[in-house]
Structures are given as C-alpha cells and as structure tokens.
Amino acid sequence: MEAINSRFPKAKRKGNGGEQWRAALFLSPSWLLLLLFFFVPAVLTFYFAFTNMALTGAAAANTQFVGFQNFVNMFQDATFRISVGNTILFLIFSAVIGQQVMGFLIAFLMNGRNRVFRSVVGSIVISGWVAPEVVCAFVWFAFLNDTGTANAFIQSIGFEPIAWLYTFPMVSVIIANVWHGTAFSMMVFQAALGDVPKEVEEAAMIDGASAWQRLIRITIPMISGSVVTNMVLVTLQTLGSFTLIYALTGGGPGNATETLPIYMYHQAFVNYQLGYGTAISLVLLLIGIVASLLYMKLLKVKL
Amino acid sequence: MNRFMVGRVLPYIILSFIALLFLLPMLWLVLASFDGAATLTLKIPEEVTLSNYTSTLASSDNQRSFGNGLLLALGQALLVVAAAGLASYPLSRYQLRYKRPFMYVILFATGLPITAVMVPVYQFFLYMQIQDSLFFTILFLAASALPYSIWMMKNFMDSVPLELEEAAWVDGASIWTTLRLVVAPLMLPGIFTVGIFAFAGSWGNFLVPFILLQSPQKLPAAVTIYQYFGQNGIVQYGKLAAFSIIYTIPAVALYVFGQRFMSQGFSFGGANKG
C-alpha cells in the first residue's frame, strides 16, 4: 500500500510538473473561450466607454478618445435619469418586493399542505418561469391587450376597458416580471423552509406563540440566509432584464418603461451611438460587479 | 366555522386564488393554439383544431427558425459540456497554484449580467468582422454559460469518489482511459444537468441572437416570435400561439427531465444558512 500510495498519491497533493501541464491543457478550452468572448469584451467596455464610437456619421470613420465626455453627457441626459429611476422602480417592485414576497407567500402557505394540491400549484407557478422570456412577453401582450383577457374580465363586471400597456406601462411590466420570476424565489424558499426543523416550531406552539409570532420570530430568522442570497440573485437577474420589457413595451410609451438595459440598446443600436451605449453598459456592469461581490461574500464559498 | 377550521382552509383558498391568477395568462396561450378563430381574449374554442400546429410546422420559414435555435442551443451545450467537463477535472483533483483565483473569477463572472456586455461584444464582433455568424454566436453563448457550468461541473466531480480512479490507475489505465471509462460514466448526472441548463439557456435566449445575428435566414425561433407580434400589425393569434407552444415544449421537457438530475439544484439557497 505504501508503494502504491507513493506512486499514486492522494488527490490533494503537491502537483508535479506533469500534472501542472495536464491541468493547463484541460483548462485551455475554457480559458480560451472565456478570455476571448467574455473577459475581452468586459475589459473593452472600459475602453469603448471613453470613446465617441458610432455606427454612422463622422465618429464612425474616425473614432476618438473623448475622456469622460460620455459620462458628463449622461448626467445631463434627462432620459438617462428617467431610465435610472425606472430601473430602480422595476428592481424594487418586481424583484425585491414582488417576486420575493410572492415566492415566500406561496412557499410558506404550501408548507405542509396536501401533496397533490402542492404539486398542481407549484407546476402552474413554474410554468411561467420555464417558458422562454419572449413567450412570456407574448402571453402578457395578449393578456393586457385592449381586447385581451384582463379587459374582458373588467368589462364583464361593468367597468370600461383599460389600455393597460399605455395607461399603466410600468405596472404592466412589473406584473409580467413577477409572474415570470416568482417560481425561482418560490423554489429557493421551499428548499429553505424544508430545512427548518419541525421541533422548533412545535416547541414555540406549545409555549403559546401565535402563528404570526412563529412566522416573524422563528421561521423568517431561520431562513434569513436564503432570503439575503435570493435577494442578491434576483436583483442581479432583474438588473440585466431586457427581453421581457423590450418585447412587451419596447421601453415605451415614450420612455415610461425605459430601464438602463433598454436605454443602452436604444443608444447603441437605434441612435447608433456605440460609445455612449457602452458608457451606459459600464454603469450596468459596475452595479453588477458590486452585487456580484456581495453575492460571493454572502455565499462564503469553500473552494 | 371556528378558528381552527379557518386556519386549515384559508391557505388552500389563498393558494387557489394565486394559482388561478398565474394560470389565466398561460391558459389563453394553450386554448388559442387549438382555436381556428383565436382572439386575444381567453375563451374555449368553438371548434378544437390542430390546423394552427400543422400550418406552423409546415412553414419552411418556421422550420428554419426552429432549426437555427436547435443549432445554437445544441452546439453551445455540447461545447459547454466538453469544455467545462475537461476544466472540472484538474480543478477538482489537482492542487493548482492558480485554482483559488480561478474559481473566484469564475464565481464572480457567474453573477455578471450578460446584458451589460452585449454592446461591447457587438463592437468586438464588428471589429473582428465575425458578426452575423451562427458559429461565433455559438462560441459567445458557450463562453457566457461557462462560468456557471464549470462551477456546477466541479461540484459534481468533487462528489465522484477518488478510490475508483486510483484502482484503475493501479490496473495500469492511463489518465485518459480512466477519465473516459471510470469518471465520465459516474459524472453522467452532472453532465446531463450542465448540458440541460446550457441548452435551455440558449434555447430561450433572445438578446444574444437579436444583437449578434442580422440575416433573417439565420434567426432562431426566439427572435422570430418577437418579429411576429412585436412589429407586424396583423397577427394570426392562433398560429402564433401554436408557434409559442412548440417553442416552449423543449424547455418544459428539459425541465421535467432535468429535475431527476438536479435534486440538489435549488438547495444552494438553503445550503447557506450561516
């Protein structure tokens, strides 16, 4: 055994030359792909954001370094300010409050119910999450349309139809995003609630704690780790959210649902201001970096 | 009804109501797809028909857009599984000086929103003159799925016992043979999970092909749906609903199939109670 162990030492050992080479060989496809298509563009963001690169006009032929001009413009740009406000609204109401509260509510109410009932409700909620985002947008485009189901319902109880996507555009995209994203939070909270030992709640019940007290004093504190992790994950997902809003309202009417990703797209691909578009994506990237670092810190990963 | 009964029944009532709200929009899609005269309002079809499906499937434009989607998703998933599978071996088994920083960078990249790099990616593609190419779109999709996939694959590899490998070495098998005949079969659940995640990710992806591809004949189903309902004025809702359902089915099937492999997929939220 000694001899074998010295010839075939355990995994966690000091790497010899051959191993280092083999490791490099095995890692090289991943490295190459990540470097070329992920890190190079990410680093380029830091360069392009300081240029006046454009797809048309003089700046297209002759791209110049313009320093902080894009960022100066950004702060004077009313539409940029509106899109920051919209992004914050969208984040808070669709992700932080909507998906999390709805996800927790469903997971909490489901806990301990009939198995069949649970799986039916779960499947319905998950169906909106599994469906591709464009399909979700189409479904909500139909539901909120002037002649859609929502209006058919409110007319049937005697109200005038509402042009949802024009009258309440932000509310519409928020509801659509809650519908699409809630399943993720629900599943995270289901897993977390499943890990809460029954004994603790039973003990509290015997001590005379009301259902509300048990929820606030015991259940929520015991899953607080999952709540925070989920919050960061959902925030990151929602920050980058483009498809649902773009396909549903295109950022409009006017710029009522123009969030940062949509504004970035409009500047880069509709107004052809690639440099300015990149400056906006740099802002997005920086927010993403902060959230991502926070996420890593919360996970307390063991490597 | 006394307090106790209310406490028992109320959750069922609330949950049923929530489920109904979640169900209604999707129900329209399903019913409209079988309705020859579908409108935007939820209604039971007067005559149930499969004609929306047959005409959607018969259209060569639609076939091409599903084919493109399949090519993008399958190509990307194979690439991701191969690259992440190879990378996970040394990351799990060897002691490497750069392992910690590498894993940190990978985890960090997992969190970054892809949306934030799409404009510079487009500029990079423009500069390299590789825009409007299915092949390079696959490479980008693969790269964007890699951080998460490497992370998952390494965790799966960590749970494969080392003893079997050592036994194979003792019997004189080379590293490559051991990998192929011992490690890979034990890794199958992990490989499937990573593959399914990757496939589903690019099958449902709208933004990446929307930005990187321009030729109509290269666009995948995701972008085609949008073009049908987003811009064109007149829409045949029944056909578009059928198109949407056909496009959604692979995602649902993969989810159902993948669940068997990813029992621990969502426990990461609970795994970190500290």
Coordinates of C-alpha atoms in Angstrom, one line a residue:
Chain A
M1 CA 0.0 0.0 0.0
E2 CA 2.9 2.3 0.9
A3 CA 4.4 1.7 -2.5
I4 CA 1.1 2.3 -4.3
N5 CA 0.5 5.5 -2.4
S6 CA 3.8 6.9 -3.3
R7 CA 3.3 6.0 -7.0
F8 CA -0.3 7.1 -6.9
P9 CA -0.5 9.7 -4.2
K10 CA -3.8 11.1 -2.9
A11 CA -5.6 13.8 -4.8
K12 CA -4.8 16.7 -2.5
R13 CA -1.1 16.6 -3.1
K14 CA 1.5 18.9 -4.3
G15 CA 1.3 19.0 -8.1
N16 CA 4.2 17.7 -10.1
G17 CA 5.3 19.1 -13.4
G18 CA 3.2 16.6 -15.4
E19 CA 0.0 17.4 -13.6
Q20 CA 0.5 21.2 -14.0
W21 CA 0.8 20.7 -17.7
R22 CA -2.2 18.4 -17.9
A23 CA -4.2 20.8 -15.9
A24 CA -3.3 23.7 -18.2
L25 CA -4.2 21.5 -21.2
F26 CA -7.6 20.6 -19.7
L27 CA -8.3 24.2 -18.7
S28 CA -7.2 25.7 -22.0
P29 CA -10.5 25.4 -24.0
S30 CA -12.4 27.1 -21.2
W31 CA -9.7 29.7 -20.7
L32 CA -9.7 30.5 -24.4
L33 CA -13.5 30.8 -24.7
L34 CA -13.8 32.9 -21.5
L35 CA -10.9 35.1 -22.4
L36 CA -11.9 35.8 -26.0
F37 CA -15.7 36.1 -25.6
F38 CA -16.2 37.2 -22.1
F39 CA -13.3 39.0 -20.5
V40 CA -12.0 40.8 -23.6
P41 CA -15.4 42.3 -24.2
A42 CA -15.8 43.1 -20.5
V43 CA -12.4 44.9 -20.5
L44 CA -13.2 46.6 -23.8
T45 CA -16.2 48.1 -22.0
F46 CA -13.8 50.2 -20.0
Y47 CA -12.1 51.4 -23.2
F48 CA -15.1 51.9 -25.5
A49 CA -17.0 53.8 -22.8
F50 CA -14.4 56.6 -23.2
T51 CA -14.7 56.9 -27.0
N52 CA -17.2 58.5 -29.3
M53 CA -17.6 55.4 -31.4
A54 CA -20.6 55.4 -33.6
L55 CA -22.1 53.4 -36.4
T56 CA -22.9 56.4 -38.6
G57 CA -21.6 59.9 -39.1
A58 CA -18.1 61.3 -38.7
A59 CA -17.4 59.4 -35.5
A60 CA -17.9 56.1 -37.3
A61 CA -14.9 56.7 -39.6
N62 CA -12.8 58.4 -37.0
T63 CA -13.3 57.1 -33.5
Q64 CA -11.7 59.2 -30.9
F65 CA -10.9 59.0 -27.2
V66 CA -13.2 61.6 -25.5
G67 CA -12.3 61.1 -21.9
F68 CA -15.3 61.4 -19.5
Q69 CA -17.5 63.2 -22.1
N70 CA -19.9 60.3 -22.3
F71 CA -20.3 60.4 -18.5
V72 CA -20.7 64.1 -18.5
N73 CA -23.4 63.8 -21.1
M74 CA -25.0 61.0 -19.1
F75 CA -25.6 63.3 -16.1
Q76 CA -27.1 66.0 -18.3
D77 CA -29.3 63.5 -20.1
A78 CA -32.9 63.6 -18.9
T79 CA -33.7 60.3 -20.5
F80 CA -30.8 58.7 -18.7
R81 CA -32.1 59.9 -15.4
I82 CA -35.6 58.6 -16.2
S83 CA -34.1 55.2 -17.1
V84 CA -32.2 55.1 -13.8
G85 CA -35.4 55.9 -11.9
N86 CA -37.3 53.2 -14.0
T87 CA -34.6 50.7 -13.3
I88 CA -34.8 51.3 -9.5
L89 CA -38.7 51.1 -9.6
F90 CA -38.5 47.9 -11.6
L91 CA -35.9 46.4 -9.3
I92 CA -37.7 47.2 -6.1
F93 CA -41.3 46.4 -7.1
S94 CA -40.7 43.4 -9.4
A95 CA -37.7 41.7 -7.8
V96 CA -37.2 42.8 -4.2
I97 CA -40.8 43.0 -3.2
G98 CA -42.9 41.3 -5.9
Q99 CA -41.1 38.1 -6.6
Q100 CA -39.7 37.6 -3.1
V101 CA -42.9 38.3 -1.2
M102 CA -45.0 36.3 -3.7
G103 CA -42.4 33.5 -3.7
F104 CA -42.2 33.4 0.1
L105 CA -46.0 33.6 0.5
I106 CA -46.6 30.6 -1.9
A107 CA -43.8 28.5 -0.4
F108 CA -44.9 29.3 3.1
L109 CA -48.6 28.6 2.5
M110 CA -47.7 25.4 0.7
N111 CA -45.6 24.1 3.5
G112 CA -47.4 21.1 5.0
R113 CA -50.4 21.1 2.6
N114 CA -51.8 18.2 0.6
R115 CA -49.1 16.8 -1.8
V116 CA -51.3 16.8 -4.9
F117 CA -52.5 20.3 -4.3
R118 CA -48.9 21.4 -3.7
S119 CA -47.6 20.0 -6.9
V120 CA -50.5 21.4 -9.0
V121 CA -50.0 24.9 -7.6
G122 CA -46.2 24.5 -7.9
S123 CA -46.4 23.4 -11.6
I124 CA -48.7 26.3 -12.5
V125 CA -46.3 28.9 -11.0
I126 CA -43.2 27.1 -12.5
S127 CA -44.8 27.1 -16.0
G128 CA -44.4 30.9 -16.2
W129 CA -40.8 30.5 -15.2
V130 CA -39.9 27.7 -17.6
A131 CA -41.4 29.4 -20.6
P132 CA -38.9 31.4 -22.6
E133 CA -39.0 35.1 -21.9
V134 CA -40.3 36.0 -25.3
V135 CA -43.2 33.7 -24.9
C136 CA -43.9 35.3 -21.5
A137 CA -43.9 38.7 -23.2
F138 CA -46.3 37.5 -25.9
V139 CA -48.6 35.9 -23.3
W140 CA -48.8 39.3 -21.4
F141 CA -49.1 41.2 -24.6
A142 CA -52.2 39.2 -25.2
F143 CA -53.5 39.3 -21.6
L144 CA -53.2 43.1 -21.3
N145 CA -54.2 44.0 -24.8
D146 CA -57.2 46.3 -25.4
T147 CA -59.2 43.2 -26.4
G148 CA -57.3 40.8 -24.0
T149 CA -58.5 38.7 -21.1
A150 CA -57.9 41.4 -18.4
N151 CA -60.2 43.8 -20.2
A152 CA -62.8 41.1 -21.0
F153 CA -62.9 40.4 -17.2
I154 CA -63.3 44.0 -16.0
Q155 CA -65.9 44.7 -18.7
S156 CA -67.9 41.6 -17.5
I157 CA -68.1 43.2 -14.1
G158 CA -69.2 46.5 -15.6
F159 CA -66.0 48.7 -16.0
E160 CA -64.6 50.4 -19.0
P161 CA -61.7 48.6 -20.7
I162 CA -58.2 50.0 -19.9
A163 CA -55.3 50.3 -22.3
W164 CA -53.0 48.7 -19.7
L165 CA -49.7 48.9 -21.6
Y166 CA -50.3 52.6 -22.3
T167 CA -52.0 53.8 -19.2
F168 CA -50.1 51.7 -16.6
P169 CA -47.0 50.6 -18.6
M170 CA -44.7 50.3 -15.6
V171 CA -47.3 48.4 -13.5
S172 CA -47.8 46.1 -16.5
V173 CA -44.1 45.1 -17.0
I174 CA -43.7 44.7 -13.2
I175 CA -46.7 42.3 -13.0
A176 CA -45.4 40.4 -16.0
N177 CA -41.9 40.1 -14.4
V178 CA -43.4 38.9 -11.1
W179 CA -45.4 36.3 -13.0
H180 CA -42.3 35.2 -14.8
G181 CA -39.8 35.2 -12.0
T182 CA -41.7 34.2 -8.8
A183 CA -41.1 30.5 -9.3
F184 CA -37.3 30.9 -8.7
S185 CA -37.8 32.5 -5.3
M186 CA -40.6 30.0 -4.5
M187 CA -38.2 27.1 -5.1
V188 CA -35.4 28.7 -3.1
F189 CA -37.8 29.3 -0.2
Q190 CA -39.3 25.9 -0.4
A191 CA -35.9 24.3 0.0
A192 CA -35.1 26.7 2.9
L193 CA -38.4 26.1 4.7
G194 CA -38.0 22.3 4.2
D195 CA -34.7 22.6 6.2
V196 CA -36.4 24.3 9.2
P197 CA -36.7 21.7 11.9
K198 CA -40.3 20.9 12.9
E199 CA -39.4 20.7 16.6
V200 CA -38.6 24.3 16.9
E201 CA -42.0 25.5 15.6
E202 CA -43.8 22.9 17.7
A203 CA -41.9 24.0 20.8
A204 CA -43.0 27.6 20.2
M205 CA -46.5 26.5 19.6
I206 CA -46.6 24.7 22.9
D207 CA -45.2 27.8 24.6
G208 CA -48.2 29.7 23.2
A209 CA -46.7 31.6 20.3
S210 CA -49.4 32.7 17.7
A211 CA -49.0 31.8 14.1
W212 CA -47.9 35.3 13.3
Q213 CA -45.3 35.3 16.1
R214 CA -43.9 32.0 14.9
L215 CA -43.5 33.4 11.4
I216 CA -41.8 36.6 12.5
R217 CA -39.7 35.3 15.4
I218 CA -38.8 31.8 14.2
T219 CA -39.4 30.9 10.6
I220 CA -38.1 34.1 8.9
P221 CA -34.9 34.4 11.1
M222 CA -34.1 30.8 10.4
I223 CA -34.2 31.2 6.7
S224 CA -32.7 34.7 6.7
G225 CA -29.6 33.4 4.9
S226 CA -31.6 32.2 2.0
V227 CA -33.6 35.4 1.9
V228 CA -30.5 37.5 1.5
T229 CA -28.9 35.2 -1.0
N230 CA -32.1 35.1 -3.0
M231 CA -32.4 38.8 -2.8
V232 CA -28.9 39.3 -4.4
L233 CA -29.5 36.7 -7.1
V234 CA -32.9 38.0 -8.0
T235 CA -31.6 41.6 -8.1
L236 CA -28.8 40.5 -10.4
Q237 CA -31.2 38.8 -12.8
T238 CA -33.6 41.7 -12.8
L239 CA -30.9 44.2 -13.3
G240 CA -30.0 42.6 -16.6
S241 CA -33.6 42.1 -17.6
F242 CA -34.1 43.1 -21.2
T243 CA -36.3 40.7 -23.2
L244 CA -39.5 40.9 -21.2
I245 CA -39.7 44.7 -21.2
Y246 CA -38.4 45.2 -24.7
A247 CA -40.8 42.7 -26.3
L248 CA -43.7 43.9 -24.2
T249 CA -43.4 47.7 -24.4
G250 CA -40.2 48.5 -26.2
G251 CA -39.4 50.8 -23.4
G252 CA -42.4 52.9 -24.1
P253 CA -44.8 54.5 -24.4
G254 CA -42.4 57.5 -24.6
N255 CA -39.8 56.3 -22.2
A256 CA -42.1 55.2 -19.4
T257 CA -40.6 51.7 -19.2
E258 CA -37.1 52.6 -20.4
T259 CA -34.8 50.8 -18.0
L260 CA -31.0 51.0 -18.3
P261 CA -30.6 47.9 -20.5
I262 CA -33.3 49.2 -22.9
Y263 CA -31.8 52.7 -22.9
M264 CA -28.4 51.2 -23.6
Y265 CA -29.9 49.2 -26.5
H266 CA -31.6 52.3 -27.9
Q267 CA -28.5 54.5 -27.8
A268 CA -26.2 51.8 -29.3
F269 CA -28.4 50.3 -31.9
V270 CA -31.2 52.8 -32.7
N271 CA -29.2 56.0 -32.3
Y272 CA -26.0 54.3 -33.4
Q273 CA -24.0 55.9 -30.5
L274 CA -21.9 52.8 -29.6
G275 CA -19.6 54.8 -27.3
Y276 CA -22.4 56.3 -25.3
G277 CA -24.2 52.9 -25.3
T278 CA -21.1 51.3 -23.8
A279 CA -20.8 54.0 -21.2
I280 CA -24.3 53.1 -20.1
S281 CA -23.4 49.4 -20.1
L282 CA -20.3 50.3 -18.0
V283 CA -22.7 51.7 -15.4
L284 CA -24.7 48.5 -15.5
L285 CA -21.5 46.4 -15.3
L286 CA -20.3 48.3 -12.2
I287 CA -23.6 47.8 -10.4
G288 CA -23.4 44.1 -11.4
I289 CA -19.8 43.9 -10.1
V290 CA -20.9 45.3 -6.7
A291 CA -23.9 42.9 -6.5
S292 CA -21.7 40.0 -7.6
L293 CA -19.0 40.7 -5.0
L294 CA -21.8 41.0 -2.4
Y295 CA -23.2 37.6 -3.6
M296 CA -19.7 36.0 -3.2
K297 CA -19.3 37.4 0.2
L298 CA -22.7 36.1 1.3
L299 CA -22.1 32.6 -0.1
K300 CA -18.9 32.2 2.0
V301 CA -17.7 29.7 -0.6
K302 CA -15.4 26.9 0.3
L303 CA -13.0 26.2 -2.6
Chain B
M1 CA -66.6 27.9 11.2
N2 CA -64.3 28.1 14.1
R3 CA -60.7 29.5 14.2
F4 CA -59.1 26.1 13.7
M5 CA -61.1 25.4 10.5
V6 CA -60.3 28.8 9.1
G7 CA -56.6 28.2 9.7
R8 CA -56.8 24.9 7.9
V9 CA -58.9 26.1 4.9
L10 CA -57.7 29.6 4.4
P11 CA -54.3 28.7 2.9
Y12 CA -56.0 26.5 0.3
I13 CA -58.3 29.3 -0.7
I14 CA -55.4 31.9 -1.0
L15 CA -53.2 29.4 -2.9
S16 CA -56.0 28.5 -5.3
F17 CA -56.6 32.2 -6.0
I18 CA -52.9 32.8 -6.6
A19 CA -52.7 29.8 -8.8
L20 CA -55.7 30.9 -10.8
L21 CA -54.0 34.3 -11.4
F22 CA -50.8 32.6 -12.5
L23 CA -52.8 30.2 -14.7
L24 CA -55.0 32.6 -16.7
P25 CA -52.4 34.2 -19.0
M26 CA -50.9 30.8 -19.9
L27 CA -54.3 29.2 -20.3
W28 CA -55.1 31.7 -23.1
L29 CA -52.0 30.6 -25.0
V30 CA -52.9 26.9 -24.8
L31 CA -56.6 27.4 -25.8
A32 CA -55.8 29.9 -28.5
S33 CA -53.3 27.5 -30.1
F34 CA -56.2 25.0 -30.6
D35 CA -58.6 27.6 -31.8
G36 CA -59.1 28.2 -35.5
A37 CA -60.6 31.6 -34.8
A38 CA -58.5 32.7 -31.9
T39 CA -58.8 36.2 -30.5
L40 CA -56.8 37.8 -27.7
T41 CA -59.5 37.0 -25.1
L42 CA -59.5 33.8 -23.1
K43 CA -62.3 31.6 -24.5
I44 CA -63.0 27.9 -25.1
P45 CA -62.5 27.2 -28.8
E46 CA -65.8 26.7 -30.5
E47 CA -64.1 24.1 -32.7
V48 CA -60.9 22.5 -31.5
T49 CA -58.5 22.2 -34.3
L50 CA -54.9 21.2 -34.9
S51 CA -54.6 23.4 -38.0
N52 CA -52.6 26.1 -36.2
Y53 CA -50.0 23.5 -35.4
T54 CA -49.9 21.8 -38.8
S55 CA -49.6 25.1 -40.7
T56 CA -47.0 26.4 -38.3
L57 CA -44.9 23.2 -38.7
A58 CA -45.4 23.1 -42.4
S59 CA -44.0 26.6 -43.0
S60 CA -40.4 26.4 -44.2
D61 CA -39.6 29.8 -42.5
N62 CA -40.7 28.4 -39.2
Q63 CA -38.8 25.2 -39.7
R64 CA -35.7 27.2 -40.4
S65 CA -36.1 29.3 -37.3
F66 CA -36.6 26.2 -35.1
G67 CA -33.6 24.6 -36.8
N68 CA -31.4 27.7 -36.1
G69 CA -32.5 27.7 -32.5
L70 CA -31.7 24.0 -32.2
L71 CA -28.3 24.5 -33.9
L72 CA -27.4 27.4 -31.5
A73 CA -28.6 25.5 -28.4
L74 CA -27.2 22.1 -29.2
G75 CA -23.8 23.4 -30.5
Q76 CA -23.4 25.6 -27.4
A77 CA -24.5 22.8 -25.0
L78 CA -22.0 20.3 -26.5
L79 CA -19.2 22.9 -26.4
V80 CA -20.0 23.8 -22.8
V81 CA -20.2 20.2 -21.6
A82 CA -16.9 19.4 -23.3
A83 CA -15.0 22.5 -22.1
A84 CA -16.5 22.5 -18.5
G85 CA -16.0 18.7 -18.2
L86 CA -12.3 19.0 -19.1
A87 CA -11.8 22.0 -16.9
S88 CA -13.5 20.5 -13.9
Y89 CA -11.1 17.5 -13.7
P90 CA -7.9 19.4 -12.7
L91 CA -10.0 21.9 -10.6
S92 CA -11.4 19.0 -8.6
R93 CA -8.4 16.7 -8.4
Y94 CA -5.2 18.7 -8.6
Q95 CA -3.6 21.2 -6.3
L96 CA -3.0 24.1 -8.5
R97 CA -1.4 27.4 -7.5
Y98 CA -4.0 29.4 -9.5
K99 CA -7.0 27.3 -8.5
R100 CA -8.4 29.7 -5.9
P101 CA -8.2 32.8 -8.0
F102 CA -9.5 30.9 -11.0
M103 CA -12.6 29.7 -9.1
Y104 CA -13.2 33.1 -7.6
V105 CA -13.1 34.7 -11.1
I106 CA -15.5 32.0 -12.3
L107 CA -17.9 32.6 -9.5
F108 CA -17.6 36.3 -9.9
A109 CA -18.4 36.0 -13.7
T110 CA -21.4 33.9 -12.8
G111 CA -23.1 36.9 -11.3
L112 CA -22.4 39.5 -14.0
P113 CA -25.5 40.3 -16.2
I114 CA -24.8 39.3 -19.8
T115 CA -26.9 42.3 -20.9
A116 CA -24.2 44.6 -19.6
V117 CA -21.6 43.2 -22.0
M118 CA -23.7 42.9 -25.1
V119 CA -22.8 46.3 -26.6
P120 CA -19.1 45.8 -26.3
V121 CA -19.5 42.2 -27.5
Y122 CA -21.2 43.6 -30.6
Q123 CA -18.4 46.1 -31.1
F124 CA -15.8 43.3 -30.7
F125 CA -17.7 41.2 -33.3
L126 CA -17.8 44.1 -35.6
Y127 CA -14.1 44.8 -35.2
M128 CA -13.2 41.1 -35.8
Q129 CA -15.7 41.0 -38.7
I130 CA -17.4 38.0 -37.2
Q131 CA -20.9 39.5 -36.7
D132 CA -23.9 37.7 -38.2
S133 CA -22.3 34.3 -37.9
L134 CA -24.1 31.4 -36.2
F135 CA -20.7 29.8 -35.4
F136 CA -19.3 32.7 -33.5
T137 CA -22.7 33.3 -31.8
I138 CA -22.4 29.7 -30.5
L139 CA -18.9 30.4 -29.2
F140 CA -20.1 33.5 -27.4
L141 CA -23.2 31.7 -25.9
A142 CA -20.8 28.9 -24.8
A143 CA -18.5 31.4 -23.1
S144 CA -21.3 33.1 -21.3
A145 CA -22.6 29.8 -20.0
L146 CA -19.2 28.5 -19.0
P147 CA -18.7 30.2 -15.6
Y148 CA -21.9 28.7 -14.2
S149 CA -21.2 25.3 -15.9
I150 CA -17.7 25.0 -14.7
W151 CA -18.9 25.7 -11.2
M152 CA -21.6 23.1 -11.3
M153 CA -19.4 20.5 -13.0
K154 CA -16.6 20.9 -10.4
N155 CA -19.1 20.3 -7.6
F156 CA -20.3 17.1 -9.4
M157 CA -16.7 16.0 -9.9
D158 CA -16.0 16.6 -6.3
S159 CA -18.6 14.0 -5.3
V160 CA -17.2 11.3 -7.5
P161 CA -15.0 9.1 -5.2
L162 CA -11.3 9.1 -6.0
E163 CA -10.8 5.4 -5.0
L164 CA -12.3 4.1 -8.2
E165 CA -9.9 6.2 -10.2
E166 CA -6.9 5.0 -8.2
A167 CA -8.0 1.4 -8.6
A168 CA -8.0 1.9 -12.4
W169 CA -4.5 3.5 -12.3
V170 CA -3.2 0.6 -10.3
D171 CA -4.6 -1.7 -13.1
G172 CA -2.4 0.3 -15.5
A173 CA -5.0 2.6 -17.1
S174 CA -3.9 5.9 -18.4
I175 CA -5.4 9.2 -17.2
W176 CA -7.3 9.5 -20.4
T177 CA -8.7 5.9 -20.2
T178 CA -9.7 6.4 -16.6
L179 CA -11.4 9.6 -17.4
R180 CA -13.4 8.0 -20.3
L181 CA -14.2 4.7 -18.7
V182 CA -14.4 5.5 -14.9
V183 CA -15.0 9.2 -14.3
A184 CA -17.3 10.0 -17.3
P185 CA -19.9 7.3 -16.5
L186 CA -20.1 8.4 -12.9
M187 CA -20.3 12.0 -14.0
L188 CA -23.3 11.4 -16.3
P189 CA -25.9 13.0 -14.0
G190 CA -23.6 16.1 -13.7
I191 CA -23.0 16.1 -17.5
F192 CA -26.7 15.9 -18.2
T193 CA -27.6 18.7 -15.7
V194 CA -25.0 21.0 -17.1
G195 CA -26.0 20.2 -20.6
I196 CA -29.7 20.7 -19.9
F197 CA -29.0 24.1 -18.2
A198 CA -26.8 25.2 -21.1
F199 CA -29.3 24.1 -23.7
A200 CA -32.3 25.6 -22.0
G201 CA -30.3 28.9 -21.5
S202 CA -29.5 29.4 -25.2
W203 CA -32.8 27.9 -26.5
G204 CA -34.7 30.6 -24.6
N205 CA -32.2 33.4 -25.3
F206 CA -33.5 36.3 -27.2
L207 CA -31.0 39.1 -26.6
V208 CA -27.8 37.4 -27.9
P209 CA -29.1 36.3 -31.3
F210 CA -31.1 39.5 -31.6
I211 CA -27.9 41.6 -31.3
L212 CA -25.3 39.3 -33.0
L213 CA -27.3 38.0 -35.9
Q214 CA -29.0 40.0 -38.6
S215 CA -29.8 37.9 -41.6
P216 CA -33.4 36.7 -41.5
Q217 CA -32.4 33.2 -42.5
K218 CA -30.1 32.9 -39.5
L219 CA -32.6 34.0 -36.8
P220 CA -33.7 31.4 -34.2
A221 CA -37.3 30.9 -33.0
A222 CA -36.9 33.4 -30.1
V223 CA -36.3 36.3 -32.4
T224 CA -38.9 35.1 -35.0
I225 CA -41.7 35.1 -32.4
Y226 CA -40.8 38.7 -31.4
Q227 CA -40.9 39.8 -35.0
Y228 CA -44.3 38.3 -35.5
F229 CA -46.0 40.0 -32.5
G230 CA -43.7 43.0 -31.9
Q231 CA -43.7 44.8 -35.2
N232 CA -46.1 43.4 -37.8
G233 CA -49.6 44.9 -37.3
I234 CA -51.8 41.9 -38.3
V235 CA -51.2 38.7 -36.5
Q236 CA -52.9 35.4 -36.6
Y237 CA -53.0 34.8 -32.9
G238 CA -53.8 31.1 -33.1
K239 CA -50.8 30.3 -35.3
L240 CA -48.5 32.5 -33.1
A241 CA -49.8 30.7 -30.0
A242 CA -49.1 27.3 -31.6
F243 CA -45.6 28.6 -32.6
S244 CA -45.1 29.7 -29.0
I245 CA -46.2 26.4 -27.6
I246 CA -44.0 24.4 -29.9
Y247 CA -41.1 26.7 -29.0
T248 CA -41.8 26.2 -25.2
I249 CA -42.2 22.4 -25.3
P250 CA -38.4 21.6 -25.4
A251 CA -37.8 24.0 -22.4
V252 CA -40.6 22.3 -20.4
A253 CA -39.4 18.8 -21.4
L254 CA -35.8 19.6 -20.4
Y255 CA -37.0 21.0 -17.1
V256 CA -39.0 17.9 -16.3
F257 CA -36.2 15.6 -17.5
G258 CA -33.6 17.6 -15.7
Q259 CA -35.4 17.6 -12.4
R260 CA -34.4 14.0 -11.9
F261 CA -30.7 15.1 -12.0
M262 CA -30.9 18.3 -10.2
S263 CA -32.4 17.4 -6.9
Q264 CA -29.8 19.5 -5.2
G265 CA -30.1 22.3 -7.8
F266 CA -32.0 24.6 -5.6
S267 CA -30.7 23.6 -2.2
F268 CA -27.9 26.1 -2.6
G269 CA -30.2 28.6 -1.2
G270 CA -30.8 26.6 1.8
A271 CA -27.2 25.3 2.0
N272 CA -26.0 28.6 3.2
K273 CA -28.0 29.3 6.3
G274 CA -25.0 30.6 8.2

